[in-house]
Short mmCIF file of C-alpha atoms and ligand atoms in Angstrom, two decimals:
data_model
loop_
_atom_site.label_atom_id
_atom_site.label_comp_id
_atom_site.label_asym_id
_atom_site.label_seq_id
_atom_site.Cartn_x
_atom_site.Cartn_y
_atom_site.Cartn_z
CA UNK A 1 11.17 20.26 16.17
CA UNK A 2 7.87 20.19 14.24
CA UNK A 3 5.10 22.75 14.73
CA UNK A 4 1.83 22.80 12.82
CA UNK A 5 -0.38 25.84 13.45
CA UNK A 6 -3.98 26.28 12.30
CA UNK A 7 -3.34 24.24 9.19
CA UNK A 8 -5.92 24.04 6.38
CA UNK A 9 -5.27 21.87 3.31
CA UNK A 10 -7.55 21.36 0.33
CA UNK A 11 -7.48 18.47 -2.11
CA UNK A 12 -9.54 18.33 -5.27
CA UNK A 13 -11.26 21.56 -4.21
CA UNK A 14 -12.48 20.17 -0.89
CA UNK A 15 -11.12 21.06 2.52
CA UNK A 16 -9.42 17.96 3.90
CA UNK A 17 -7.63 19.41 6.95
CA UNK A 18 -9.05 22.20 9.07
CA UNK A 19 -7.34 24.23 11.79
CA UNK A 20 -4.94 21.44 12.73
CA UNK A 21 -2.53 22.25 15.56
CA UNK A 22 0.16 19.75 16.44
CA UNK A 23 3.74 19.64 17.64
CA UNK A 24 6.49 17.07 17.98
CA UNK A 25 9.45 17.71 20.26
CA UNK A 26 13.06 16.94 19.47
CA UNK A 27 13.62 13.20 19.86
CA UNK A 28 9.94 12.48 20.41
CA UNK A 29 7.87 9.74 18.74
CA UNK A 30 4.30 10.96 18.19
CA UNK A 31 1.40 9.07 16.60
CA UNK A 32 -1.33 10.40 14.38
CA UNK A 33 -4.31 8.11 14.58
CA UNK A 34 -7.54 8.17 12.65
CA UNK A 35 -9.62 6.06 10.33
CA UNK A 36 -9.66 5.94 6.52
CA UNK A 37 -9.96 9.38 4.99
CA UNK A 38 -9.31 11.26 8.25
CA UNK A 39 -6.47 13.22 6.64
CA UNK A 40 -3.35 11.51 8.02
CA UNK A 41 -1.56 11.14 4.69
CA UNK A 42 -2.54 14.67 3.72
CA UNK A 43 -0.91 16.01 6.88
CA UNK A 44 2.33 14.05 6.38
CA UNK A 45 2.52 15.06 2.72
CA UNK A 46 2.07 18.71 3.68
CA UNK A 47 4.89 18.54 6.24
CA UNK A 48 7.31 17.09 3.68
CA UNK A 49 6.39 19.64 1.01
CA UNK A 50 4.37 17.45 -1.38
CA UNK A 51 1.17 19.43 -0.70
CA UNK A 52 0.73 23.13 -0.04
CA UNK A 53 -1.59 24.42 2.69
CA UNK A 54 -4.29 27.01 2.00
CA UNK A 55 -3.92 28.43 5.53
CA UNK A 56 -1.66 28.03 8.49
CA UNK A 57 1.99 27.43 9.15
CA UNK A 58 4.31 24.44 9.40
CA UNK A 59 7.81 24.83 10.80
CA UNK A 60 10.58 22.30 11.30
CA UNK A 61 13.43 23.35 13.55
CA UNK A 62 11.98 26.87 13.55
CA UNK A 63 12.02 27.28 9.75
CA UNK A 64 8.87 27.37 7.66
CA UNK A 65 8.41 24.54 5.17
CA UNK A 66 5.51 26.22 3.37
CA UNK A 67 6.34 26.81 -0.28
CA UNK A 68 9.65 24.95 -0.03
CA UNK A 69 9.98 22.13 -2.59
CA UNK A 70 10.01 18.57 -1.27
CA UNK A 71 13.55 17.82 -2.50
CA UNK A 72 14.86 20.82 -0.56
CA UNK A 73 13.04 19.66 2.58
CA UNK A 74 14.53 16.19 2.10
CA UNK A 75 17.95 17.88 2.09
CA UNK A 76 17.02 19.56 5.37
CA UNK A 77 16.46 16.12 6.84
CA UNK A 78 12.70 15.75 6.53
CA UNK A 79 12.10 12.23 5.20
CA UNK A 80 8.71 10.75 4.33
CA UNK A 81 8.09 7.01 4.00
CA UNK A 82 4.80 6.55 2.10
CA UNK A 83 2.51 3.64 2.91
CA UNK A 84 3.04 2.29 -0.61
CA UNK A 85 6.82 2.47 -0.06
CA UNK A 86 7.85 3.50 -3.58
CA UNK A 87 10.97 1.35 -3.73
CA UNK A 88 12.91 0.52 -6.87
CA UNK A 89 11.80 -3.10 -7.41
CA UNK A 90 14.47 -3.97 -9.99
CA UNK A 91 17.34 -2.82 -7.75
CA UNK A 92 18.99 -4.68 -4.89
CA UNK A 93 18.50 -3.92 -1.22
CA UNK A 94 21.93 -2.32 -1.11
CA UNK A 95 21.25 -0.06 -4.07
CA UNK A 96 17.83 0.97 -2.75
CA UNK A 97 19.47 1.91 0.54
CA UNK A 98 22.28 3.76 -1.22
CA UNK A 99 19.77 5.92 -3.10
CA UNK A 100 18.30 6.99 0.25
CA UNK A 101 21.48 8.91 1.02
CA UNK A 102 21.08 11.06 -2.11
CA UNK A 103 22.30 13.75 -2.74
CA UNK A 104 25.05 12.73 -0.31
CA UNK A 105 27.09 9.59 -0.96
CA UNK A 106 26.08 6.51 1.01
CA UNK A 107 28.62 5.80 3.72
CA UNK A 108 29.65 2.45 5.12
CA UNK A 109 28.65 3.68 8.62
CA UNK A 110 25.11 4.37 7.49
CA UNK A 111 24.81 1.00 5.78
CA UNK A 112 26.10 -0.60 8.99
CA UNK A 113 23.55 1.30 11.09
CA UNK A 114 20.68 0.12 8.89
CA UNK A 115 21.98 -3.46 8.74
CA UNK A 116 22.35 -3.37 12.53
CA UNK A 117 18.69 -2.42 12.90
CA UNK A 118 17.51 -4.91 10.28
CA UNK A 119 19.83 -7.96 10.25
CA UNK A 120 17.59 -9.54 7.61
CA UNK A 121 18.53 -6.81 5.17
CA UNK A 122 22.20 -7.58 5.65
CA UNK A 123 21.58 -11.23 4.79
CA UNK A 124 19.61 -10.21 1.73
CA UNK A 125 21.57 -7.17 0.64
CA UNK A 126 22.03 -8.48 -2.90
CA UNK A 127 18.41 -9.56 -3.38
CA UNK A 128 16.27 -7.62 -5.83
CA UNK A 129 13.67 -5.73 -3.79
CA UNK A 130 10.72 -6.68 -6.02
CA UNK A 131 11.09 -10.31 -4.92
CA UNK A 132 11.02 -9.56 -1.19
CA UNK A 133 8.07 -10.02 1.15
CA UNK A 134 5.94 -7.07 2.22
CA UNK A 135 7.56 -6.96 5.64
CA UNK A 136 11.05 -7.04 4.18
CA UNK A 137 10.14 -4.26 1.76
CA UNK A 138 8.91 -2.18 4.69
CA UNK A 139 12.30 -2.65 6.35
CA UNK A 140 13.99 -1.45 3.15
CA UNK A 141 11.70 1.60 3.00
CA UNK A 142 12.48 2.64 6.58
CA UNK A 143 16.15 1.77 6.14
CA UNK A 144 16.34 3.86 2.98
CA UNK A 145 14.98 6.90 4.84
CA UNK A 146 17.55 6.37 7.61
CA UNK A 147 20.44 6.41 5.13
CA UNK A 148 20.27 10.21 5.03
CA UNK A 149 20.51 10.74 8.85
CA UNK A 150 17.07 12.41 8.90
CA UNK A 151 16.13 14.80 11.68
CA UNK A 152 12.41 14.24 11.19
CA UNK A 153 11.01 10.92 9.97
CA UNK A 154 7.40 10.83 8.73
CA UNK A 155 6.08 7.27 8.57
CA UNK A 156 2.75 6.63 6.86
CA UNK A 157 1.12 3.43 8.12
CA UNK A 158 4.29 1.34 8.36
CA UNK A 159 2.16 -1.76 8.99
CA UNK A 160 0.29 -1.58 5.66
CA UNK A 161 -0.07 -5.07 4.23
CA UNK A 162 1.75 -6.76 7.10
CA UNK A 163 0.48 -9.77 9.04
CA UNK A 164 0.13 -9.12 12.79
CA UNK A 165 3.50 -10.68 13.69
CA UNK A 166 5.33 -8.60 11.08
CA UNK A 167 3.48 -5.46 12.14
CA UNK A 168 4.78 -6.04 15.65
CA UNK A 169 8.26 -6.57 14.26
CA UNK A 170 8.06 -3.26 12.37
CA UNK A 171 7.07 -1.53 15.60
CA UNK A 172 9.86 -3.22 17.52
CA UNK A 173 12.27 -1.55 15.10
CA UNK A 174 10.60 1.82 15.59
CA UNK A 175 10.94 1.32 19.36
CA UNK A 176 14.65 0.58 18.90
CA UNK A 177 15.05 3.77 16.87
CA UNK A 178 13.27 5.68 19.62
CA UNK A 179 15.52 4.19 22.30
CA UNK A 180 18.66 4.90 20.27
CA UNK A 181 17.65 8.61 20.46
CA UNK A 182 18.37 11.51 18.17
CA UNK A 183 15.49 10.88 15.79
CA UNK A 184 12.12 12.61 15.79
CA UNK A 185 9.20 10.62 14.38
CA UNK A 186 5.62 11.44 13.42
CA UNK A 187 3.81 8.29 12.39
CA UNK A 188 0.32 7.79 10.98
CA UNK A 189 -1.31 4.54 11.98
CA UNK A 190 -4.65 2.77 12.06
CA UNK A 191 -3.33 -0.08 14.21
CA UNK A 192 -3.82 2.12 17.21
CA UNK A 193 -2.72 -0.35 19.88
CA UNK A 194 0.71 -0.59 18.27
CA UNK A 195 1.07 3.14 17.72
CA UNK A 196 0.17 3.93 21.33
CA UNK A 197 2.77 1.47 22.56
CA UNK A 198 5.65 3.12 20.75
CA UNK A 199 4.60 6.79 20.82
CA UNK A 200 4.79 8.95 23.93
CA UNK A 201 1.85 11.06 22.74
CA UNK A 202 -0.77 10.89 20.04
CA UNK A 203 -3.26 13.02 18.15
CA UNK A 204 -6.61 11.71 17.00
CA UNK A 205 -7.62 13.05 13.60
CA UNK A 206 -11.29 12.79 12.63
CA UNK A 207 -12.76 14.35 9.52
CA UNK A 208 -9.69 16.55 9.09
CA UNK A 209 -9.57 18.03 12.59
CA UNK A 210 -7.81 17.01 15.79
CA UNK A 211 -10.48 15.79 18.18
CA UNK A 212 -8.27 14.48 20.98
CA UNK A 213 -4.62 14.49 21.93
CA UNK A 214 -2.49 13.61 24.90
CA UNK A 215 -0.09 11.08 26.36
CA UNK A 216 -0.58 7.60 24.89
CA UNK A 217 -1.40 6.16 28.30
CA UNK A 218 -4.33 8.51 28.86
CA UNK A 219 -5.66 8.17 25.30
CA UNK A 220 -5.67 4.40 25.71
CA UNK A 221 -8.13 4.86 28.59
CA UNK A 222 -10.39 7.33 26.77
CA UNK A 223 -13.79 5.72 26.15
CA UNK A 224 -13.98 7.36 22.68
CA UNK A 225 -10.60 5.94 21.66
CA UNK A 226 -11.34 2.52 23.12
CA UNK A 227 -14.64 2.30 21.28
CA UNK A 228 -13.55 3.69 17.92
CA UNK A 229 -9.97 2.45 17.64
CA UNK A 230 -9.23 -0.30 20.11
CA UNK A 231 -12.28 -2.49 19.60
CA UNK A 232 -13.67 -2.29 23.13
CA UNK A 233 -17.41 -1.88 23.66
N1 ATP B 1 -6.38 14.12 -4.87
C1 ATP B 1 -7.49 14.18 -4.14
N2 ATP B 1 -8.63 14.74 -4.62
C2 ATP B 1 -9.73 14.81 -3.87
N3 ATP B 1 -9.83 14.34 -2.62
C3 ATP B 1 -8.74 13.78 -2.10
C4 ATP B 1 -7.52 13.66 -2.81
N4 ATP B 1 -6.63 13.04 -2.04
C5 ATP B 1 -7.25 12.79 -0.87
N5 ATP B 1 -8.51 13.23 -0.90
C6 ATP B 1 -9.50 13.12 0.20
O1 ATP B 1 -8.94 13.66 1.36
C7 ATP B 1 -9.38 12.97 2.52
C8 ATP B 1 -8.19 12.60 3.38
O2 ATP B 1 -7.37 11.66 2.69
P1 ATP B 1 -6.04 11.09 3.32
O3 ATP B 1 -5.42 10.26 2.29
O4 ATP B 1 -5.25 12.20 3.89
O5 ATP B 1 -6.63 10.21 4.51
P2 ATP B 1 -5.91 9.15 5.44
O6 ATP B 1 -6.26 9.51 6.86
O7 ATP B 1 -4.48 9.03 5.10
O8 ATP B 1 -6.68 7.81 5.07
P3 ATP B 1 -6.13 6.29 4.96
O9 ATP B 1 -6.05 5.77 6.36
O10 ATP B 1 -7.19 5.60 4.19
O11 ATP B 1 -4.80 6.32 4.27
C9 ATP B 1 -10.19 11.79 1.99
O12 ATP B 1 -11.54 12.11 2.11
C10 ATP B 1 -9.78 11.68 0.55
O13 ATP B 1 -10.81 11.18 -0.24
MG1 MG B 2 -3.32 7.54 4.38
#
């Protein structure tokens, strides 16, 4: 579904990603782990067309995304959920969700799917989003992306600002999406224990390059991963 080949991206004149190779299969959930400044957001923003690479290729479903504007990629089903969520705080839950379907019209089926995944959003569908808790806003952000039936969902640190219990709840929803099938997810995360639970495979990004990758189970046992990301000595 997603292929990234020898990708270089510069920001502010400095090279932020170098020779990154990565792929995500159809229906797969893959994690991108790495500490602050490793380049996770840069990679996600390049895949969804918000940044242009200086070298390399990115394809989704066999078609290049390089040079294609972000709104066109959104129409092709590539949806990015930024860590800061970018919701419309003065609008209700229902209206925020409806805007996620744009340019298509929001259907009742899609609303039902999102409300089925997040029952709390159904209860609060008329509430103005700016008055909701961080965890509830995260549900709206993911729900909004799902309103368009995306083929590739890019989630940037979905646990940002969430207490541990809510972070686990967010990941329980991602696991439900995974089990429901039909959706391909690349997610950036610093809460590595959670990411490795939900993702089948992961890539470790350090200083803009992939230093390790493999099935989540084997990465969890890697001494380098345990020391740097899982808090084991
Ligand atoms: N507009 C910019 N100008 C210059 N440097 C930038 C710009 N945006 C990002 N960078 C640099 O690029 C590097 C990668 O940033 P990026 O946001 O991709 O990291 P990240 O892995 O998402 O980090 P975090 O976990 O903190 O979100 C950092 O060193 C950052 O300072
Ligand atoms: Mg980031």
